[in-house]
């Protein structure tokens, strides 16, 4: 662990009591290594290490008797601060139509998470009647997949036979009114951030739906490319939050830090398994611990 | 990558940065740069234009060690059927890759059977069935919830009886952290051997090119469950470079055999180290 590696570095200091530029440098190398191994973006790691280094050579650390502990504490605090606070609150109002749009790369977990959110909405809020909307008209059996998940929850899935997703969304909004559905979750097809045609489809869909929440669904095991993808999705759609899926893996999840740093948007939920109930709240401190390994 | 000026530590740092940004990983990138530093000294390299050629050569040797400098392709067999098992974590592109490979084989006149051993995920079997139809392949399936090993057993018996050329086995996505699911995979592998002792002839781990360092752990753990013969690197049509395959070859000796470059049947290619490295360094 990072703490153990630091203890090793600073153990040589016992009896001398002061930190100098050299062993700070060595500690910073360890932090850099740990964060890169955790898939935090290269540039963000560089900025982070510079910030921590600056704080560590400050007076308070110099006076400390356990320099290793002090540096780890600075790293932790800096990381938690970067991860952002936990103050995102999902808010559904039962006397209007609440709309969520799910976006992200292929295979990130949008369809599964759509069902999880529908279930959560109904459980945690009074008088919420959800409906899933199948806007993935490309992937083989995508509509079937969403429908099957919906059936497991006794939640209806809106689908019509057309390749025009804007038309699907418009009709879904009408259906919601006539059927008194007040939570709509729009599942979209996975797509590349560099696919201009499909990114335009999302912008058109956003315009039609006017969602209360757009959630960017990202895989916890994403590596250095996370910033490129997140930046593009955010520039084009201005999403509200990130859902990091497959956190039940042993991926360190550095992508969470990268995405937050480059978009400023909070991680709002974690996908922690394939069951409908496997949706968890985001805890910045826990994420920081996981990233640091 | 701008290779101008002199060969100094700054240039080596830039090269290391390019590797790390491509998800090659800190340790493997460090190894490569160490090798490069040694070659610069040994061969007394002074031209920066020589550097890209040298580093490409180093990584190419790493990737093609034991393959006489040429990318290994999928096995060809004199006996029938050739059996290929597809495994990997959730959402990486196993099912889609099977569809593409099935089409490739059918287009060369081979008969293909798909075995729908993902009996867990919603609409997984339906998804594979659509790909079977697109490819002109047969499919062997049971209901959702059936035991995957029994689906594999029945499917392979069917393959033997119908004298089919190629069998592609789809499995459910799973995390290697789930012991019971990795045991299930190991049981599938043993079941295959019960029907055809030297199968699967290829055991391919499907890896998403956007994956970071976790891919190494995936390769290690999936390798323990099923003995991998190769990797399929998918979603290379995005901006991710898939550098994790360098570590997978260097540390676990599993080579890349195929790459996925899109969502249609034609979007499957043989792996080329030259093109792979060009994308990393350009
Ligand atoms: N282990 C684990 N698997 C997950 C999680 N979320 C989704 N999955 C699985 O990941 C795979 C992909 O999930 P989907 O919901 O189909 O992903 P998607 O984003 O809709 O995929 P596309 O529509 O093709 O872009 C499936 O096998 C899911 O069961 C999670 O939190 N943990
Ligand atoms: N852009 C791109 N998308 C791909 C590629 N390969 C697969 N996909 C997409 O990735 C998503 C997931 O593909 P699947 O074939 O369902 O993945 P899987 O590994 O079988 O998923 P699970 O069975 O749920 O674990 C789908 O939207 C595919 O169209 C590729 O090479 N490029
Ligand atoms: Mg989907
Ligand atoms: Mg599949």
Coordinates of C-alpha atoms and ligand atoms in Angstrom, one line a residue:
Chain A
X1 CA 0.0 0.0 0.0
X2 CA 1.0 3.6 -0.4
X3 CA 1.3 4.0 3.4
X4 CA 3.7 1.1 3.5
X5 CA 5.8 2.5 0.7
X6 CA 5.9 5.8 2.4
X7 CA 6.9 4.2 5.7
X8 CA 9.8 2.7 3.8
X9 CA 10.9 6.0 2.3
X10 CA 10.6 8.0 5.5
X11 CA 12.0 5.3 7.9
X12 CA 15.5 6.4 6.9
X13 CA 14.6 9.8 8.4
X14 CA 14.1 8.4 11.9
X15 CA 16.2 10.4 14.3
X16 CA 16.7 13.2 11.8
X17 CA 13.1 14.5 11.9
X18 CA 13.2 16.8 8.9
X19 CA 12.0 16.3 5.3
X20 CA 14.1 17.5 2.5
X21 CA 13.6 17.9 -1.2
X22 CA 15.1 14.5 -2.0
X23 CA 12.9 12.2 0.0
X24 CA 9.8 14.3 -0.9
X25 CA 10.8 13.6 -4.5
X26 CA 11.0 9.9 -3.8
X27 CA 7.6 10.0 -2.1
X28 CA 6.1 11.9 -5.1
X29 CA 7.5 9.2 -7.4
X30 CA 5.6 6.6 -5.4
X31 CA 2.4 8.6 -5.5
X32 CA 2.8 9.1 -9.3
X33 CA 3.3 5.4 -9.7
X34 CA 0.4 4.4 -7.5
X35 CA -2.0 6.8 -9.3
X36 CA -0.9 5.8 -12.8
X37 CA -1.3 2.1 -11.8
X38 CA -4.8 3.1 -10.7
X39 CA -5.6 4.5 -14.2
X40 CA -5.6 8.2 -13.2
X41 CA -4.9 10.3 -16.3
X42 CA -1.3 11.1 -16.9
X43 CA -1.7 14.9 -17.0
X44 CA -4.0 14.9 -13.9
X45 CA -1.4 12.8 -12.0
X46 CA 1.3 15.4 -12.9
X47 CA -0.9 18.3 -11.6
X48 CA -1.8 16.3 -8.5
X49 CA 1.8 15.5 -7.6
X50 CA 2.8 19.1 -8.1
X51 CA 0.0 20.3 -5.8
X52 CA 0.9 17.7 -3.1
X53 CA 4.6 18.4 -3.4
X54 CA 4.0 22.1 -2.9
X55 CA 1.9 21.4 0.3
X56 CA 4.4 18.8 1.6
X57 CA 7.4 21.0 1.5
X58 CA 5.5 23.6 3.5
X59 CA 6.3 24.3 7.1
X60 CA 3.8 22.1 8.8
X61 CA 5.2 18.9 7.4
X62 CA 8.8 19.9 8.3
X63 CA 7.8 20.1 11.9
X64 CA 6.1 16.7 12.0
X65 CA 7.5 13.7 13.8
X66 CA 5.9 11.2 11.5
X67 CA 6.6 12.6 8.1
X68 CA 5.3 9.5 6.3
X69 CA 2.0 9.8 8.0
X70 CA 1.8 13.5 7.3
X71 CA 2.5 13.2 3.6
X72 CA -0.1 10.4 3.2
X73 CA -2.6 12.6 5.0
X74 CA -1.9 15.4 2.6
X75 CA -2.3 13.0 -0.4
X76 CA -5.6 11.7 1.0
X77 CA -7.0 15.1 1.7
X78 CA -6.0 16.4 -1.7
X79 CA -7.5 13.4 -3.4
X80 CA -10.8 13.6 -1.5
X81 CA -11.0 17.3 -2.3
X82 CA -10.5 16.6 -6.0
X83 CA -13.1 13.8 -6.0
X84 CA -15.7 16.3 -4.9
X85 CA -18.1 16.4 -2.1
X86 CA -21.1 14.0 -1.7
X87 CA -23.7 16.7 -2.2
X88 CA -25.5 15.4 -5.3
X89 CA -29.1 14.7 -4.4
X90 CA -31.4 12.9 -6.8
X91 CA -34.7 14.7 -6.6
X92 CA -37.9 13.4 -8.2
X93 CA -41.1 15.4 -8.0
X94 CA -44.3 13.3 -8.2
X95 CA -46.5 15.9 -9.8
X96 CA -44.6 16.3 -13.0
X97 CA -42.7 14.1 -15.5
X98 CA -39.1 13.4 -14.3
X99 CA -36.8 12.5 -17.2
X100 CA -33.4 10.9 -17.2
X101 CA -31.3 10.3 -20.2
X102 CA -28.5 7.7 -20.2
X103 CA -25.5 8.1 -22.4
X104 CA -22.0 6.6 -22.8
X105 CA -19.7 4.3 -24.8
X106 CA -20.6 0.9 -26.0
X107 CA -21.0 -1.8 -23.2
X108 CA -20.6 0.6 -20.3
X109 CA -23.8 -0.5 -18.5
X110 CA -26.5 2.0 -19.6
X111 CA -29.3 -0.5 -20.2
X112 CA -28.7 -2.4 -16.9
X113 CA -28.3 0.9 -15.0
X114 CA -31.5 2.3 -16.6
X115 CA -33.5 -0.6 -14.9
X116 CA -31.6 0.0 -11.6
X117 CA -32.5 3.7 -11.6
X118 CA -36.2 3.0 -12.4
X119 CA -36.3 0.6 -9.5
X120 CA -34.5 3.0 -7.1
X121 CA -36.9 5.9 -8.2
X122 CA -39.9 3.8 -7.3
X123 CA -38.5 2.6 -4.0
X124 CA -37.1 5.8 -2.6
X125 CA -39.7 8.4 -3.7
X126 CA -43.4 8.5 -3.0
X127 CA -45.9 8.0 -5.8
X128 CA -43.3 7.4 -8.5
X129 CA -44.5 5.4 -11.5
X130 CA -41.6 4.7 -13.8
X131 CA -41.4 3.8 -17.5
X132 CA -38.4 2.7 -19.4
X133 CA -37.9 4.1 -23.0
X134 CA -36.0 2.0 -25.5
X135 CA -34.0 4.4 -27.7
X136 CA -31.3 2.0 -28.8
X137 CA -32.5 1.0 -32.2
X138 CA -29.2 -0.4 -33.4
X139 CA -27.8 -3.1 -31.1
X140 CA -29.3 -6.6 -31.7
X141 CA -31.9 -7.4 -29.0
X142 CA -31.3 -4.1 -27.2
X143 CA -35.0 -3.4 -26.9
X144 CA -35.6 -7.0 -25.9
X145 CA -33.0 -6.6 -23.1
X146 CA -34.5 -3.5 -21.7
X147 CA -38.0 -5.0 -21.9
X148 CA -36.9 -8.2 -20.1
X149 CA -35.4 -6.1 -17.3
X150 CA -38.5 -4.0 -17.1
X151 CA -40.7 -7.1 -16.9
X152 CA -38.6 -8.4 -14.0
X153 CA -39.5 -5.2 -12.1
X154 CA -43.1 -4.9 -13.4
X155 CA -42.1 -1.7 -15.1
X156 CA -43.3 -1.0 -18.6
X157 CA -40.9 -0.4 -21.5
X158 CA -42.0 2.0 -24.2
X159 CA -41.0 0.9 -27.7
X160 CA -42.2 1.6 -31.2
X161 CA -41.1 0.1 -34.5
X162 CA -39.0 3.0 -36.0
X163 CA -35.3 3.8 -36.4
X164 CA -36.1 7.5 -35.5
X165 CA -35.2 7.9 -31.9
X166 CA -36.5 11.5 -31.7
X167 CA -39.9 10.1 -32.7
X168 CA -39.7 7.4 -30.0
X169 CA -38.9 10.1 -27.4
X170 CA -41.8 12.3 -28.5
X171 CA -44.3 9.4 -28.4
X172 CA -42.9 8.3 -25.1
X173 CA -43.5 11.7 -23.6
X174 CA -47.1 11.6 -24.8
X175 CA -47.6 8.1 -23.5
X176 CA -46.2 9.2 -20.1
X177 CA -48.9 11.8 -19.9
X178 CA -51.8 9.5 -20.8
X179 CA -50.6 6.7 -18.7
X180 CA -49.6 8.8 -15.7
X181 CA -46.0 7.7 -15.7
X182 CA -43.9 10.4 -13.9
X183 CA -40.4 8.9 -14.1
X184 CA -39.0 8.3 -17.6
X185 CA -35.7 6.7 -18.2
X186 CA -34.4 7.0 -21.8
X187 CA -31.8 4.3 -22.6
X188 CA -29.7 5.1 -25.6
X189 CA -27.3 3.1 -27.8
X190 CA -23.7 3.0 -26.9
X191 CA -21.6 5.2 -29.2
X192 CA -18.1 6.6 -29.7
X193 CA -17.6 10.2 -28.7
X194 CA -15.9 10.7 -32.1
X195 CA -19.0 9.5 -34.1
X196 CA -20.4 12.9 -35.3
X197 CA -23.6 11.5 -36.6
X198 CA -24.5 9.6 -33.4
X199 CA -23.4 12.4 -31.1
X200 CA -25.7 14.7 -33.0
X201 CA -28.5 12.1 -32.4
X202 CA -27.9 12.5 -28.7
X203 CA -28.0 16.3 -29.0
X204 CA -31.3 16.1 -30.9
X205 CA -32.6 13.6 -28.3
X206 CA -31.7 16.0 -25.5
X207 CA -33.5 18.8 -27.3
X208 CA -36.6 16.7 -27.6
X209 CA -36.6 15.2 -24.1
X210 CA -35.4 18.2 -22.1
X211 CA -34.2 15.8 -19.4
X212 CA -33.9 16.7 -15.8
X213 CA -30.8 14.5 -15.6
X214 CA -28.3 13.3 -18.2
X215 CA -26.1 10.6 -16.7
X216 CA -22.8 9.7 -18.3
X217 CA -22.4 5.9 -17.7
X218 CA -18.7 4.9 -17.6
X219 CA -16.9 1.7 -16.9
X220 CA -14.7 1.7 -13.7
X221 CA -11.9 -0.1 -15.6
X222 CA -11.5 2.6 -18.2
X223 CA -7.9 3.7 -18.6
X224 CA -6.2 6.8 -19.9
X225 CA -8.8 7.4 -22.6
X226 CA -11.4 8.3 -19.9
X227 CA -10.7 12.0 -20.2
X228 CA -11.1 12.1 -24.0
X229 CA -14.4 10.4 -23.9
X230 CA -15.8 12.3 -20.9
X231 CA -14.7 15.7 -22.2
X232 CA -16.4 15.2 -25.5
X233 CA -19.7 13.9 -24.1
X234 CA -19.7 16.8 -21.6
X235 CA -18.8 19.4 -24.2
X236 CA -21.6 18.2 -26.5
X237 CA -24.3 17.4 -23.9
X238 CA -23.4 19.0 -20.6
X239 CA -24.3 15.9 -18.5
X240 CA -25.3 16.3 -14.9
X241 CA -23.5 13.4 -13.3
X242 CA -21.4 10.2 -13.9
X243 CA -22.4 6.7 -13.0
X244 CA -19.3 4.5 -12.6
X245 CA -20.2 0.9 -13.3
X246 CA -18.6 -2.5 -12.6
X247 CA -17.2 -1.3 -9.3
X248 CA -17.6 -4.9 -8.1
X249 CA -14.4 -5.6 -10.1
X250 CA -11.0 -5.0 -8.6
X251 CA -10.3 -2.0 -11.0
X252 CA -8.9 0.8 -8.9
X253 CA -11.2 3.3 -10.7
X254 CA -8.8 6.2 -11.3
X255 CA -11.1 7.1 -14.2
X256 CA -13.4 8.6 -11.6
X257 CA -10.8 11.2 -10.7
X258 CA -9.9 11.9 -14.3
X259 CA -13.5 12.4 -15.3
X260 CA -14.3 14.7 -12.4
X261 CA -11.1 16.7 -13.0
X262 CA -11.8 17.2 -16.7
X263 CA -15.5 17.8 -16.6
X264 CA -16.2 19.1 -13.1
X265 CA -19.2 16.8 -12.9
X266 CA -19.8 14.6 -9.8
X267 CA -19.9 10.9 -9.7
X268 CA -23.5 10.3 -8.5
X269 CA -23.9 6.5 -8.3
X270 CA -21.8 3.4 -8.5
X271 CA -22.8 0.2 -10.3
X272 CA -21.7 -2.6 -8.1
X273 CA -23.0 -5.7 -9.8
X274 CA -25.5 -7.1 -12.3
X275 CA -28.5 -7.3 -10.1
X276 CA -31.1 -4.5 -10.0
X277 CA -30.3 -3.8 -6.4
X278 CA -26.6 -3.3 -7.2
X279 CA -26.6 0.5 -7.3
X280 CA -24.7 2.4 -4.6
X281 CA -24.2 5.9 -3.5
X282 CA -20.8 7.5 -4.2
X283 CA -18.5 8.1 -1.3
X284 CA -15.5 10.3 -2.1
X285 CA -13.4 9.1 0.8
X286 CA -14.0 5.4 -0.1
X287 CA -13.1 6.1 -3.7
X288 CA -9.9 7.9 -2.7
X289 CA -8.9 5.0 -0.6
X290 CA -9.6 2.6 -3.5
X291 CA -7.7 4.7 -6.0
X292 CA -4.6 4.9 -3.7
X293 CA -4.7 1.2 -3.3
Chain B
X1 CA 5.4 12.5 -31.4
X2 CA 8.0 15.1 -32.3
X3 CA 11.4 13.4 -32.7
X4 CA 13.7 16.3 -33.1
X5 CA 16.7 17.8 -31.3
X6 CA 19.1 15.6 -29.4
X7 CA 18.7 12.2 -27.7
X8 CA 18.4 13.1 -24.1
X9 CA 16.5 12.2 -21.0
X10 CA 13.7 14.6 -22.0
X11 CA 13.1 12.7 -25.2
X12 CA 13.0 9.4 -23.3
X13 CA 10.5 10.9 -20.9
X14 CA 8.3 12.0 -23.8
X15 CA 8.4 8.4 -25.2
X16 CA 7.6 7.0 -21.8
X17 CA 4.7 9.5 -21.6
X18 CA 3.3 8.3 -25.0
X19 CA 3.4 4.7 -23.8
X20 CA 1.7 5.4 -20.4
X21 CA -1.0 7.5 -22.2
X22 CA -1.6 4.5 -24.5
X23 CA -2.3 2.3 -21.3
X24 CA 1.0 0.4 -21.7
X25 CA 1.3 0.8 -17.9
X26 CA 4.1 2.2 -15.7
X27 CA 6.0 -1.0 -15.2
X28 CA 6.0 -2.2 -18.8
X29 CA 6.7 1.4 -20.1
X30 CA 9.7 1.6 -17.8
X31 CA 11.0 -1.8 -19.0
X32 CA 10.7 -0.6 -22.6
X33 CA 12.5 2.7 -21.9
X34 CA 15.2 0.9 -20.0
X35 CA 15.7 -1.4 -23.0
X36 CA 15.8 1.6 -25.3
X37 CA 18.4 3.4 -23.1
X38 CA 20.6 0.3 -23.3
X39 CA 20.3 0.0 -27.1
X40 CA 21.1 3.7 -27.5
X41 CA 24.3 3.1 -25.5
X42 CA 25.2 -0.3 -27.1
X43 CA 24.5 0.8 -30.7
X44 CA 25.8 4.3 -30.1
X45 CA 22.6 5.8 -31.5
X46 CA 22.9 9.5 -32.2
X47 CA 20.1 10.2 -34.6
X48 CA 16.6 10.9 -33.2
X49 CA 15.1 9.4 -36.3
X50 CA 16.7 6.1 -35.3
X51 CA 14.8 6.2 -32.0
X52 CA 11.3 5.6 -33.3
X53 CA 12.6 2.6 -35.3
X54 CA 14.5 1.3 -32.3
X55 CA 11.6 1.6 -29.8
X56 CA 9.2 0.1 -32.4
X57 CA 11.6 -2.8 -32.8
X58 CA 11.8 -3.4 -29.1
X59 CA 8.1 -3.5 -28.6
X60 CA 7.6 -5.6 -31.7
X61 CA 10.1 -8.2 -30.4
X62 CA 8.1 -8.2 -27.1
X63 CA 4.8 -8.7 -28.9
X64 CA 6.1 -11.3 -31.4
X65 CA 8.5 -13.3 -29.2
X66 CA 8.1 -17.0 -30.0
X67 CA 6.3 -16.2 -33.2
X68 CA 9.3 -15.7 -35.5
X69 CA 8.4 -12.1 -36.0
X70 CA 5.0 -12.7 -37.5
X71 CA 1.7 -12.2 -35.9
X72 CA 0.1 -15.5 -34.8
X73 CA -3.3 -16.1 -36.4
X74 CA -6.1 -18.4 -35.3
X75 CA -5.4 -22.1 -35.4
X76 CA -6.3 -24.1 -38.5
X77 CA -7.3 -27.7 -38.0
X78 CA -7.3 -30.9 -40.0
X79 CA -10.0 -32.4 -37.8
X80 CA -13.5 -31.1 -37.2
X81 CA -14.7 -29.1 -35.5
X82 CA -12.4 -26.3 -34.6
X83 CA -13.6 -25.1 -31.2
X84 CA -13.1 -21.5 -30.0
X85 CA -14.1 -20.4 -26.5
X86 CA -14.8 -16.6 -25.8
X87 CA -14.4 -15.2 -22.3
X88 CA -14.1 -11.9 -20.7
X89 CA -15.5 -9.3 -18.3
X90 CA -18.9 -7.7 -18.9
X91 CA -19.6 -5.6 -22.0
X92 CA -16.3 -6.0 -23.8
X93 CA -17.7 -7.3 -27.1
X94 CA -17.7 -11.2 -26.8
X95 CA -21.0 -11.7 -28.5
X96 CA -20.4 -9.2 -31.3
X97 CA -17.0 -10.6 -32.0
X98 CA -18.4 -14.1 -32.3
X99 CA -21.0 -12.8 -34.9
X100 CA -18.2 -11.1 -36.9
X101 CA -15.9 -14.2 -36.8
X102 CA -18.8 -16.5 -37.7
X103 CA -19.4 -14.4 -40.8
X104 CA -15.8 -14.5 -41.7
X105 CA -15.7 -18.3 -41.6
X106 CA -19.0 -18.7 -43.4
X107 CA -17.8 -16.4 -46.2
X108 CA -14.8 -18.8 -46.7
X109 CA -17.3 -21.7 -47.1
X110 CA -17.1 -23.1 -43.6
X111 CA -20.1 -24.3 -41.7
X112 CA -20.4 -22.6 -38.3
X113 CA -22.3 -23.4 -35.1
X114 CA -22.7 -20.9 -32.3
X115 CA -23.2 -22.1 -28.7
X116 CA -25.3 -19.7 -26.6
X117 CA -23.7 -20.5 -23.2
X118 CA -24.6 -17.1 -21.7
X119 CA -27.7 -18.3 -20.1
X120 CA -27.7 -15.5 -17.5
X121 CA -28.0 -12.0 -19.0
X122 CA -31.3 -10.6 -20.3
X123 CA -31.7 -11.2 -24.0
X124 CA -28.2 -12.6 -24.4
X125 CA -29.4 -15.6 -26.3
X126 CA -31.6 -13.5 -28.6
X127 CA -28.7 -11.2 -29.3
X128 CA -26.5 -14.2 -30.4
X129 CA -29.4 -15.6 -32.4
X130 CA -29.6 -12.4 -34.4
X131 CA -25.8 -12.6 -35.1
X132 CA -26.2 -16.3 -36.2
X133 CA -28.8 -15.2 -38.7
X134 CA -26.6 -12.3 -40.0
X135 CA -23.6 -14.7 -40.4
X136 CA -25.4 -17.6 -41.8
X137 CA -24.5 -19.8 -38.9
X138 CA -26.5 -22.3 -36.8
X139 CA -27.1 -21.8 -33.1
X140 CA -27.4 -24.2 -30.3
X141 CA -29.4 -22.8 -27.4
X142 CA -31.5 -23.6 -24.3
X143 CA -33.6 -21.4 -22.1
X144 CA -32.3 -18.5 -20.1
X145 CA -31.3 -20.0 -16.7
X146 CA -30.1 -23.3 -18.1
X147 CA -26.8 -24.6 -16.8
X148 CA -24.1 -23.2 -19.2
X149 CA -22.0 -26.4 -19.1
X150 CA -25.0 -28.4 -20.2
X151 CA -25.6 -26.0 -23.1
X152 CA -22.0 -26.5 -24.1
X153 CA -22.2 -30.2 -23.8
X154 CA -25.3 -30.5 -25.9
X155 CA -23.9 -28.0 -28.4
X156 CA -20.7 -29.9 -28.9
X157 CA -22.5 -33.2 -29.3
X158 CA -24.7 -31.5 -32.0
X159 CA -21.5 -30.2 -33.7
X160 CA -20.0 -33.6 -33.9
X161 CA -23.2 -35.1 -35.2
X162 CA -23.7 -32.5 -37.8
X163 CA -20.0 -32.5 -38.9
X164 CA -19.8 -28.8 -38.6
X165 CA -16.4 -27.1 -39.3
X166 CA -16.3 -24.4 -36.6
X167 CA -17.8 -24.0 -33.2
X168 CA -17.8 -20.6 -31.4
X169 CA -18.8 -20.6 -27.8
X170 CA -20.3 -17.5 -26.2
X171 CA -20.1 -17.1 -22.4
X172 CA -21.6 -14.6 -20.0
X173 CA -19.5 -11.6 -19.0
X174 CA -18.1 -12.0 -15.5
X175 CA -15.7 -10.3 -13.1
X176 CA -12.7 -12.3 -12.2
X177 CA -13.2 -11.2 -8.6
X178 CA -16.3 -13.6 -8.4
X179 CA -14.9 -17.0 -7.5
X180 CA -18.1 -18.9 -8.2
X181 CA -18.3 -17.4 -11.8
X182 CA -14.7 -18.2 -12.4
X183 CA -15.4 -21.8 -11.2
X184 CA -18.3 -21.9 -13.6
X185 CA -16.0 -21.0 -16.4
X186 CA -13.5 -23.6 -15.4
X187 CA -16.4 -26.2 -15.4
X188 CA -17.3 -25.0 -19.0
X189 CA -13.7 -25.6 -20.0
X190 CA -13.7 -29.1 -18.4
X191 CA -17.0 -29.9 -20.1
X192 CA -15.6 -29.0 -23.5
X193 CA -12.7 -31.4 -22.9
X194 CA -15.2 -34.2 -22.0
X195 CA -16.6 -34.1 -25.5
X196 CA -13.5 -33.1 -27.4
X197 CA -10.3 -33.8 -25.4
X198 CA -8.0 -31.3 -27.2
X199 CA -10.6 -28.5 -27.3
X200 CA -11.0 -25.6 -27.0
X201 CA -8.4 -25.2 -29.8
X202 CA -8.5 -21.5 -29.1
X203 CA -9.5 -19.9 -25.8
X204 CA -9.8 -16.1 -26.4
X205 CA -10.0 -13.4 -23.8
X206 CA -11.9 -10.5 -25.2
X207 CA -10.5 -7.2 -23.9
X208 CA -11.9 -3.7 -24.5
X209 CA -9.3 -1.3 -25.8
X210 CA -10.5 1.4 -23.4
X211 CA -9.5 -0.8 -20.4
X212 CA -6.7 0.3 -18.1
X213 CA -4.4 -1.7 -16.0
X214 CA -7.1 -4.0 -14.7
X215 CA -6.8 -5.9 -18.0
X216 CA -3.6 -7.6 -16.8
X217 CA -5.5 -9.0 -13.8
X218 CA -8.2 -10.1 -16.1
X219 CA -5.8 -12.0 -18.3
X220 CA -4.1 -13.6 -15.3
X221 CA -7.3 -14.8 -13.6
X222 CA -9.1 -15.8 -16.8
X223 CA -5.9 -17.6 -17.8
X224 CA -6.1 -19.6 -14.6
X225 CA -9.7 -20.7 -15.3
X226 CA -9.3 -21.6 -19.0
X227 CA -5.7 -21.4 -20.2
X228 CA -5.8 -18.5 -22.8
X229 CA -4.4 -18.9 -26.3
X230 CA -5.0 -15.3 -27.3
X231 CA -6.7 -12.0 -26.9
X232 CA -9.3 -10.2 -29.0
X233 CA -8.8 -6.4 -28.6
X234 CA -12.1 -4.7 -29.3
X235 CA -13.3 -1.1 -29.8
X236 CA -10.0 0.1 -31.4
X237 CA -12.1 2.3 -33.7
X238 CA -12.4 4.7 -30.6
X239 CA -9.5 6.8 -29.4
X240 CA -8.1 4.3 -26.9
X241 CA -4.9 2.6 -28.0
X242 CA -5.2 -0.7 -26.1
X243 CA -1.6 -0.6 -24.8
X244 CA -2.5 -3.1 -22.1
X245 CA -1.9 -5.9 -24.6
X246 CA 1.8 -5.2 -24.5
X247 CA 1.9 -6.1 -20.8
X248 CA -0.4 -9.1 -21.3
X249 CA 2.1 -10.5 -23.9
X250 CA 5.2 -9.4 -22.0
X251 CA 4.1 -10.7 -18.6
X252 CA 1.7 -13.5 -19.4
X253 CA 2.7 -14.6 -22.8
X254 CA -0.8 -14.3 -24.3
X255 CA -0.7 -12.8 -27.9
X256 CA -3.3 -10.6 -29.6
X257 CA -4.9 -12.6 -32.5
X258 CA -7.8 -10.3 -33.6
X259 CA -9.0 -6.8 -33.3
X260 CA -12.5 -5.3 -33.3
X261 CA -12.9 -2.0 -35.2
X262 CA -16.6 -1.4 -35.1
X263 CA -20.1 -2.8 -34.6
X264 CA -20.8 -4.4 -38.0
X265 CA -20.0 -7.9 -39.3
X266 CA -17.1 -6.6 -41.4
X267 CA -15.4 -4.9 -38.5
X268 CA -13.0 -7.6 -37.5
X269 CA -9.3 -7.7 -38.5
X270 CA -6.2 -9.7 -37.8
X271 CA -3.8 -8.0 -35.4
X272 CA -0.9 -6.0 -36.9
X273 CA 1.8 -4.9 -34.5
X274 CA 3.0 -2.3 -37.0
X275 CA -0.4 -0.6 -37.2
X276 CA -0.9 -0.9 -33.5
X277 CA 2.4 0.9 -32.8
X278 CA 1.9 3.5 -35.5
X279 CA -1.3 4.5 -33.7
X280 CA 0.6 4.8 -30.4
X281 CA 3.5 6.9 -31.7
X282 CA 1.8 9.1 -34.3
Ligands
LIG1 N1 -20.3 -6.8 -12.8 C1 -21.0 -5.8 -13.3 N2 -21.6 -5.9 -14.5 C2 -22.4 -4.9 -14.9 C3 -22.6 -3.7 -14.2 N3 -23.4 -2.9 -14.9 C4 -23.7 -3.5 -16.1 N4 -23.0 -4.7 -16.1 C5 -23.0 -5.7 -17.1 O1 -22.2 -5.2 -18.2 C6 -22.7 -5.7 -19.4 C7 -23.1 -4.5 -20.3 O2 -24.2 -3.9 -19.7 P1 -25.3 -3.2 -20.6 O3 -26.3 -2.6 -19.7 O4 -25.7 -4.1 -21.7 O5 -24.4 -2.0 -21.2 P2 -24.8 -0.9 -22.3 O6 -24.1 0.3 -22.0 O7 -26.3 -0.8 -22.3 O8 -24.3 -1.5 -23.6 P3 -24.6 -1.0 -25.1 O9 -26.0 -0.7 -25.2 O10 -24.1 -2.0 -26.0 O11 -23.8 0.3 -25.2 C8 -23.8 -6.6 -19.1 O12 -23.2 -7.9 -19.0 C9 -24.3 -6.2 -17.7 O13 -24.9 -7.2 -17.0 C10 -22.0 -3.6 -12.9 O14 -22.2 -2.7 -12.1 N5 -21.2 -4.7 -12.5
LIG2 N1 -17.2 0.6 -31.5 C1 -17.2 -0.7 -31.2 N2 -18.1 -1.3 -30.5 C2 -18.1 -2.6 -30.3 C3 -17.0 -3.4 -30.8 N3 -17.2 -4.7 -30.4 C4 -18.4 -4.7 -29.7 N4 -18.9 -3.4 -29.6 C5 -20.1 -3.0 -29.0 O1 -20.0 -3.1 -27.6 C6 -21.2 -3.4 -27.0 C7 -21.1 -4.7 -26.2 O2 -20.9 -5.8 -27.1 P1 -21.3 -7.3 -26.7 O3 -20.9 -8.1 -27.8 O4 -22.7 -7.3 -26.2 O5 -20.4 -7.5 -25.4 P2 -20.3 -8.8 -24.5 O6 -18.9 -8.9 -24.1 O7 -20.9 -10.0 -25.2 O8 -21.2 -8.3 -23.3 P3 -21.8 -9.2 -22.1 O9 -22.2 -10.5 -22.7 O10 -22.9 -8.4 -21.6 O11 -20.7 -9.4 -21.1 C8 -22.2 -3.5 -28.1 O12 -22.9 -2.2 -28.2 C9 -21.4 -3.8 -29.3 O13 -22.0 -3.3 -30.5 C10 -16.0 -2.8 -31.6 O14 -15.0 -3.4 -32.0 N5 -16.1 -1.4 -31.7
LIG3 MG1 -27.6 -1.0 -23.9
LIG4 MG1 -22.5 -11.2 -24.6

